Coordinates of C-alpha atoms in Angstrom, one line a residue:
M49 CA -6.1 165.8 229.0
S50 CA -6.0 162.1 229.8
T51 CA -3.4 161.5 227.1
L52 CA -1.1 164.1 228.8
L53 CA -1.5 162.6 232.2
H54 CA -0.9 159.1 230.8
G55 CA 2.4 160.4 229.2
L56 CA 3.6 161.9 232.5
R57 CA 2.7 158.7 234.3
C58 CA 4.9 156.7 231.9
T59 CA 7.7 159.2 232.2
A60 CA 7.6 158.9 236.0
R61 CA 7.7 155.1 235.8
K62 CA 10.8 155.2 233.6
L63 CA 12.6 157.2 236.2
R64 CA 12.4 154.3 238.7
S65 CA 15.6 152.3 239.3
T66 CA 13.8 148.9 239.0
P67 CA 14.6 147.3 235.6
I68 CA 11.8 146.3 233.3
V69 CA 13.0 142.7 233.0
Q70 CA 12.8 142.1 236.8
R71 CA 9.3 143.6 236.9
C72 CA 8.1 141.5 234.0
S73 CA 9.8 138.2 235.0
T74 CA 7.8 135.3 236.2
K75 CA 8.1 134.2 239.8
P76 CA 7.3 130.7 241.0
I77 CA 4.3 130.4 243.4
G78 CA 5.7 127.7 245.7
M79 CA 9.0 128.0 247.6
R80 CA 12.0 126.1 246.3
R81 CA 13.3 123.1 248.2
P82 CA 16.2 124.3 250.4
F83 CA 19.5 122.5 250.3
S84 CA 20.5 123.7 253.7
T85 CA 19.0 124.2 257.2
T86 CA 19.6 128.0 257.0
I87 CA 16.7 130.4 256.3
P88 CA 16.7 131.5 252.6
M89 CA 17.6 135.1 252.1
Q90 CA 15.4 137.4 250.0
D91 CA 16.6 138.6 246.7
H92 CA 17.4 142.3 246.7
E93 CA 17.0 144.6 243.9
P94 CA 20.4 145.2 242.2
E95 CA 21.6 148.8 242.3
D96 CA 23.0 150.5 239.3
A97 CA 26.6 151.5 240.2
N98 CA 26.7 154.2 237.5
L99 CA 23.9 156.3 239.1
S100 CA 25.1 159.1 241.3
F101 CA 24.0 159.7 244.9
A102 CA 21.7 162.5 244.0
R103 CA 20.0 160.5 241.2
K104 CA 19.5 157.5 243.5
K105 CA 17.8 159.7 246.1
T106 CA 15.7 161.3 243.5
H107 CA 14.6 157.9 242.1
S108 CA 13.8 156.4 245.5
H109 CA 11.9 159.3 247.0
G110 CA 11.0 162.0 244.4
G111 CA 10.1 159.6 241.6
R112 CA 7.8 157.3 243.7
R113 CA 6.0 160.2 245.3
L114 CA 5.5 161.8 241.9
E115 CA 4.2 158.5 240.5
E116 CA 1.7 158.0 243.3
E117 CA 0.4 161.6 243.0
M118 CA 0.1 161.2 239.2
E119 CA -1.9 158.0 239.6
M120 CA -4.3 159.7 242.1
M121 CA -4.8 162.5 239.7
F122 CA -5.4 160.1 236.8
E123 CA -8.1 158.3 238.8
E124 CA -9.7 161.6 239.8
Q125 CA -9.6 162.7 236.2
Q126 CA -11.4 159.6 235.1
H127 CA -14.1 160.0 237.7
D128 CA -14.5 163.7 237.3
E129 CA -14.3 164.5 233.6
L130 CA -15.8 167.9 234.2
A131 CA -12.7 169.3 235.9
D132 CA -11.2 172.4 234.4
E133 CA -8.3 171.8 232.1
D134 CA -6.5 174.9 233.4
D135 CA -6.6 173.7 237.0
A136 CA -5.1 170.4 236.1
M137 CA -2.3 172.0 234.2
N138 CA -1.6 174.3 237.1
Q139 CA -1.4 171.3 239.5
I140 CA 0.9 169.5 237.2
E141 CA 3.2 172.4 236.9
N142 CA 3.3 172.8 240.7
L143 CA 4.1 169.2 241.1
M144 CA 6.9 169.4 238.5
G145 CA 8.3 172.5 240.2
D146 CA 8.4 170.8 243.6
W147 CA 10.1 167.8 242.0
D148 CA 12.7 170.1 240.4
E149 CA 13.4 171.8 243.8
E150 CA 13.9 168.4 245.5
F151 CA 16.3 167.3 242.7
E152 CA 18.3 170.5 243.0
K153 CA 18.6 170.1 246.8
L154 CA 19.8 166.5 246.5
S155 CA 22.3 167.3 243.7
E156 CA 24.0 170.0 245.7
P157 CA 27.6 169.1 246.8
P158 CA 28.3 168.7 250.6
P159 CA 29.5 171.9 252.3
E160 CA 33.3 172.3 252.6
R161 CA 34.9 172.1 255.9
G162 CA 36.4 175.3 257.3
K163 CA 40.2 175.7 257.1
K164 CA 42.3 176.2 260.2
S165 CA 43.7 179.7 260.7
V166 CA 47.4 179.8 260.4
V167 CA 49.2 181.3 263.5
D168 CA 52.0 183.8 262.8
T169 CA 55.3 182.4 264.2
F170 CA 59.0 182.9 263.5
H171 CA 58.8 180.3 260.8
N172 CA 56.1 182.0 258.6
Y173 CA 56.3 185.6 259.8
G174 CA 55.9 188.0 256.9
E175 CA 54.8 185.2 254.4
P176 CA 51.5 185.6 252.6
N177 CA 48.5 183.7 253.9
D178 CA 46.1 181.9 251.5
E179 CA 43.0 183.1 253.4
D180 CA 44.0 186.7 253.0
E181 CA 44.2 186.5 249.2
P182 CA 41.2 188.0 247.3
M183 CA 38.9 185.8 245.3
E184 CA 37.6 186.6 241.8
L185 CA 33.9 186.3 240.8
D186 CA 34.3 182.9 239.2
G187 CA 35.7 181.4 242.4
E188 CA 39.2 181.1 241.3
A189 CA 42.1 182.5 243.3
N190 CA 43.9 185.7 242.4
E191 CA 47.0 185.5 240.2
S192 CA 49.2 186.0 243.3
S193 CA 48.2 182.5 244.5
D194 CA 49.9 180.9 241.5
L195 CA 53.2 182.7 242.1
Y196 CA 55.1 179.5 243.0
D197 CA 53.4 177.1 240.6
N198 CA 55.7 178.0 237.7
L199 CA 58.9 177.2 239.6
S200 CA 61.0 174.2 238.9
V201 CA 62.2 171.6 241.4
L202 CA 65.6 173.3 241.7
A203 CA 64.0 176.7 242.2
H204 CA 61.8 175.3 245.0
G205 CA 65.0 173.9 246.6
E206 CA 66.7 177.3 246.4
L207 CA 63.6 178.9 247.9
Q208 CA 63.5 176.5 250.8
Q209 CA 67.2 177.1 251.5
H210 CA 66.5 180.9 251.4
Q211 CA 63.7 180.4 253.9
E212 CA 65.9 178.4 256.2
I213 CA 68.6 181.1 256.1
R214 CA 66.0 183.7 257.0
H215 CA 64.8 181.5 259.9
Y216 CA 68.3 181.4 261.4
A217 CA 68.8 185.1 260.7
R218 CA 65.7 185.8 262.8
L219 CA 67.0 183.5 265.5
A220 CA 70.3 185.3 265.6
A221 CA 68.6 188.8 265.6
W222 CA 65.9 188.1 268.2
D223 CA 66.8 185.0 270.3
M224 CA 70.5 185.1 270.6
P225 CA 70.6 188.4 272.6
M226 CA 68.2 186.7 275.1
L227 CA 70.8 184.0 275.8
S228 CA 73.1 186.6 277.4
K229 CA 70.9 186.2 280.5
L230 CA 72.0 182.6 280.8
A231 CA 75.8 183.3 280.4
K232 CA 78.1 182.2 283.2
P233 CA 81.7 183.2 283.9
F234 CA 84.3 180.7 282.8
E235 CA 85.7 178.6 285.6
A236 CA 88.9 176.5 284.9
P237 CA 88.5 172.8 285.7
T238 CA 89.9 171.8 289.1
L239 CA 92.1 168.8 289.9
D240 CA 89.0 166.8 290.8
M241 CA 87.8 167.1 287.2
P242 CA 90.3 165.4 285.0
L243 CA 87.8 164.1 282.4
R244 CA 87.1 166.2 279.3
F245 CA 84.0 165.5 277.1
R246 CA 83.4 166.6 273.5
Y247 CA 79.9 166.9 272.1
T248 CA 78.7 167.2 268.5
T249 CA 75.8 169.4 267.5
Y250 CA 74.2 170.3 264.2
M251 CA 72.4 173.5 265.2
G252 CA 69.1 171.8 266.2
E253 CA 69.0 169.5 263.2
A254 CA 68.6 165.8 263.8
H255 CA 71.7 163.8 262.8
P256 CA 72.9 160.2 263.5
A257 CA 76.4 161.5 264.6
E258 CA 74.9 163.8 267.2
K259 CA 74.7 161.1 269.9
K260 CA 78.5 160.5 269.8
I261 CA 80.5 161.5 272.9
V262 CA 84.3 161.6 273.0
M263 CA 86.2 161.6 276.3
E264 CA 89.8 162.4 277.1
F265 CA 91.9 162.3 280.3
C266 CA 95.5 162.7 281.1
I267 CA 96.9 159.8 283.2
S268 CA 99.2 162.2 285.0
D269 CA 96.2 164.3 286.2
M270 CA 94.3 161.3 287.7
P271 CA 94.2 161.9 291.5
G272 CA 95.1 159.3 294.0
L273 CA 97.3 157.1 291.9
T274 CA 100.9 156.1 292.4
Q275 CA 103.5 155.7 289.7
V276 CA 102.9 151.9 289.6
Q277 CA 99.2 152.3 289.4
K278 CA 99.6 154.9 286.5
D279 CA 101.8 152.4 284.6
K280 CA 99.2 149.7 285.1
L281 CA 96.5 152.1 283.9
K282 CA 98.5 152.8 280.7
K283 CA 98.7 149.1 280.0
L284 CA 95.0 148.6 280.7
A285 CA 94.1 151.4 278.3
G286 CA 95.8 149.6 275.4
V287 CA 95.5 151.2 272.0
R288 CA 93.6 154.2 273.4
Y289 CA 96.7 155.5 275.1
N290 CA 98.9 158.1 273.3
P291 CA 102.5 158.0 274.6
E292 CA 103.4 161.3 273.2
S293 CA 100.7 163.4 274.9
D294 CA 100.1 160.9 277.8
I295 CA 96.3 161.1 277.0
V296 CA 93.7 158.3 276.9
K297 CA 91.0 158.9 274.3
M298 CA 87.6 157.0 274.3
S299 CA 84.3 157.4 272.5
C300 CA 80.8 155.9 272.6
E301 CA 77.8 156.1 270.3
M302 CA 76.0 152.8 271.2
Y303 CA 72.9 154.5 272.9
E304 CA 70.3 156.9 271.5
S305 CA 71.0 159.9 273.8
Q306 CA 74.2 161.7 274.7
A307 CA 73.6 161.3 278.4
Q308 CA 73.5 157.5 278.1
N309 CA 76.8 157.5 276.2
K310 CA 78.4 159.9 278.7
R311 CA 77.3 157.7 281.6
Y312 CA 78.8 154.6 279.9
L313 CA 82.2 156.3 279.4
G314 CA 82.2 157.4 283.1
D315 CA 81.5 153.9 284.2
R316 CA 84.3 152.5 282.1
V317 CA 86.8 155.0 283.6
D318 CA 85.7 154.1 287.1
E319 CA 86.3 150.4 286.3
L320 CA 89.8 151.2 284.9
V321 CA 90.8 153.2 288.0
K322 CA 89.4 150.5 290.3
E323 CA 91.4 147.8 288.5
A324 CA 94.5 149.9 288.5
K325 CA 94.3 150.3 292.3
D326 CA 93.9 146.5 292.8
P327 CA 97.1 145.4 294.6
K328 CA 96.8 141.7 293.6
E329 CA 98.3 142.2 290.1
T330 CA 100.5 145.2 289.2
F331 CA 101.6 144.1 285.7
E332 CA 105.2 145.2 286.5
D333 CA 106.7 142.3 284.6
I334 CA 104.7 143.1 281.4
P335 CA 106.2 145.8 279.1
L336 CA 104.1 148.6 277.7
N337 CA 103.1 147.8 274.2
L338 CA 103.3 150.9 271.9
K339 CA 103.0 149.2 268.5
H340 CA 99.7 150.8 267.8
H341 CA 101.3 154.3 267.8
H342 CA 103.4 155.6 265.0
F343 CA 106.0 158.1 266.0
K344 CA 106.4 160.8 263.4
T345 CA 110.0 162.1 262.9
R346 CA 110.0 165.8 262.4
P347 CA 113.1 167.5 261.1
K348 CA 114.8 169.8 263.6
W349 CA 116.4 173.2 263.0
P350 CA 120.2 172.8 262.6
K351 CA 122.1 174.6 265.4
H352 CA 124.7 176.0 263.0
W353 CA 122.0 177.8 261.1
T354 CA 121.1 179.9 264.1
L355 CA 122.3 183.5 263.8
T356 CA 124.5 184.3 266.7
P357 CA 126.0 187.8 267.2
E358 CA 129.4 186.6 266.0
R359 CA 127.8 185.2 262.8
K360 CA 125.9 188.5 262.2
A361 CA 129.2 190.5 262.4
E362 CA 130.9 188.1 260.1
L363 CA 128.2 188.4 257.4
A364 CA 128.2 192.3 257.7
A365 CA 131.9 192.4 257.1
Y366 CA 131.6 190.1 254.1
R367 CA 128.9 192.3 252.5
Q368 CA 131.0 195.4 253.1
T369 CA 134.0 193.9 251.3
S370 CA 131.9 192.9 248.3
V371 CA 130.5 196.4 247.9
S372 CA 134.0 198.0 248.0
S373 CA 135.4 195.5 245.4
D374 CA 132.5 196.3 243.1
Q375 CA 133.1 200.0 243.4
Q376 CA 136.8 199.5 242.5
K377 CA 135.9 197.4 239.4
M378 CA 133.4 200.1 238.3
L379 CA 136.2 202.7 238.4
D380 CA 138.5 200.5 236.5
G381 CA 135.9 199.6 233.9
L382 CA 136.1 195.9 234.7
L383 CA 132.6 195.7 236.2
I384 CA 130.2 194.1 233.7
D385 CA 127.0 196.2 233.2
G386 CA 124.0 194.2 232.1
N387 CA 122.2 197.0 230.4
T388 CA 125.3 197.9 228.3
T389 CA 125.8 194.3 227.3
I390 CA 122.3 193.9 226.1
T391 CA 122.4 197.1 224.1
E392 CA 125.6 196.1 222.3
A393 CA 124.2 192.7 221.5
I394 CA 121.1 194.2 219.9
Q395 CA 123.3 196.6 217.8
Q396 CA 125.5 193.8 216.5
K397 CA 122.5 191.8 215.5
S398 CA 120.9 194.6 213.5
A399 CA 124.2 195.3 211.7
S400 CA 124.7 191.6 210.7
T401 CA 121.2 191.4 209.2
S402 CA 121.9 192.1 205.4
A403 CA 120.2 191.0 202.2
V404 CA 120.2 187.3 201.9
P405 CA 119.9 185.7 198.4
E406 CA 116.6 184.0 197.9
M407 CA 116.2 181.1 195.6
V408 CA 113.4 181.4 193.1
M409 CA 112.0 178.3 191.3
A410 CA 112.2 178.6 187.6
S411 CA 109.4 177.4 185.3
R412 CA 109.8 174.6 182.8
G413 CA 111.7 175.6 179.7
K414 CA 114.5 174.7 177.3
P415 CA 117.4 172.7 178.7
G416 CA 120.4 174.6 179.7
R417 CA 118.4 177.6 181.1
V418 CA 120.1 179.3 184.0
V419 CA 118.1 179.8 187.2
S420 CA 118.1 183.5 188.2
V421 CA 118.9 184.6 191.7
K422 CA 116.7 187.4 193.2
R423 CA 118.5 189.9 195.4

C-alpha cells in the first residue's frame, strides 16, 4: 500500500509547473552586492508558454492540493499501518474523481455570446435568417446554410445586383405611391425668378458629382436693368455668355453640399448685377468679345425647292405627258419591255452553247503521233 501511495505522490509532483533544475539548483546564503541603489527584484518562476490556460490552472490549484492531501495520507498511513486497504483505495479513488471533475471544469471553453436578432426591413424582407435554420445533432448547420458557399465572385456580384434591383422594386411598389401626398401643382416661374438651377442626383447613391450645381439666366429677363447695363453685364460675364441664346451659364462644385454651391452662385450673380448698375464705368467704349464662341453654320433650305401651287401643277402636267407618250410607244411596239429583253437574251445564250472541242493530252509514244481531239 505504501508503494502505491508513493507512486501517486511522485506522479502529483511531476504535474507541477516548477522545473526540476530550478528546485535542485543551489542558492547562495548571503545577498549579492547590489550595483544600484534600487531594491533588488525577486526572481519569478518562468512560465511555460506552451501550456494551455486550463492546464496552468490545474497545475496551480488542483495539483498542489492533491499533493498536500497525498502527503497527509502517506503520513497517516505510516503512523497507522492497521488501516484497511479497501478504505484507502476508496479515498484515493474519490480524490482522483474530484481532481478529474475540476480538470473538466477548467478545460471547458468559455460560453459564446448571444447573437443579435435581425430585424426584418425592406432590405432583408423575405431573405432567410441564420437563426431560423435547423441544426443537426453534431452541431453543424443544415445544408441550406451552405447554399451560397459554392458561388464564385462573379456569381456573388450578380446576386448583389439582383438584390439591389429588388430593393428598388420594393421602393417603387410601396414607397412611391406615398409620395403622391407631397405632390404640388406646377407653377410657372415669375419675372422675379430669372435664375434656373440644375441639380444632379444618383438615386440616393453617394457620388462626387452630386454636389455640382449649374445655374443659367437670360440677360434679357433680368429685371431693373437698362440696355447699357445689360451690355455691361454681358461684358462682365465673359466666356460664360452665349450670344446665340443670350444666356449666361455658371457652375460650382467647390463645397461639399449642394446648398453651399447654390449660395455661392447666388452671391456671384448679385455681385455681377451690382457691378452692372454702377454708373461710374459703363464699358461703352469696350467692344463685346465673342472669340470664345464658335458660330456653327447650318445649311438652309433653298427657296426654289419649296413646292408652290404653280410648281405642283407643272409637275402634274409633265407626268401626264410622260404617261401618254409611253402608251403611244407601246401601241407602236417601240416601247422596250424589260422582261421580254431578258427572255430573249437567255434564249440566245442557250442556243449559242454548242459542243466545244476539248484538248486531250497524249501520252509519250513514237515521234510523229497525231494528238486526237475529243468531241
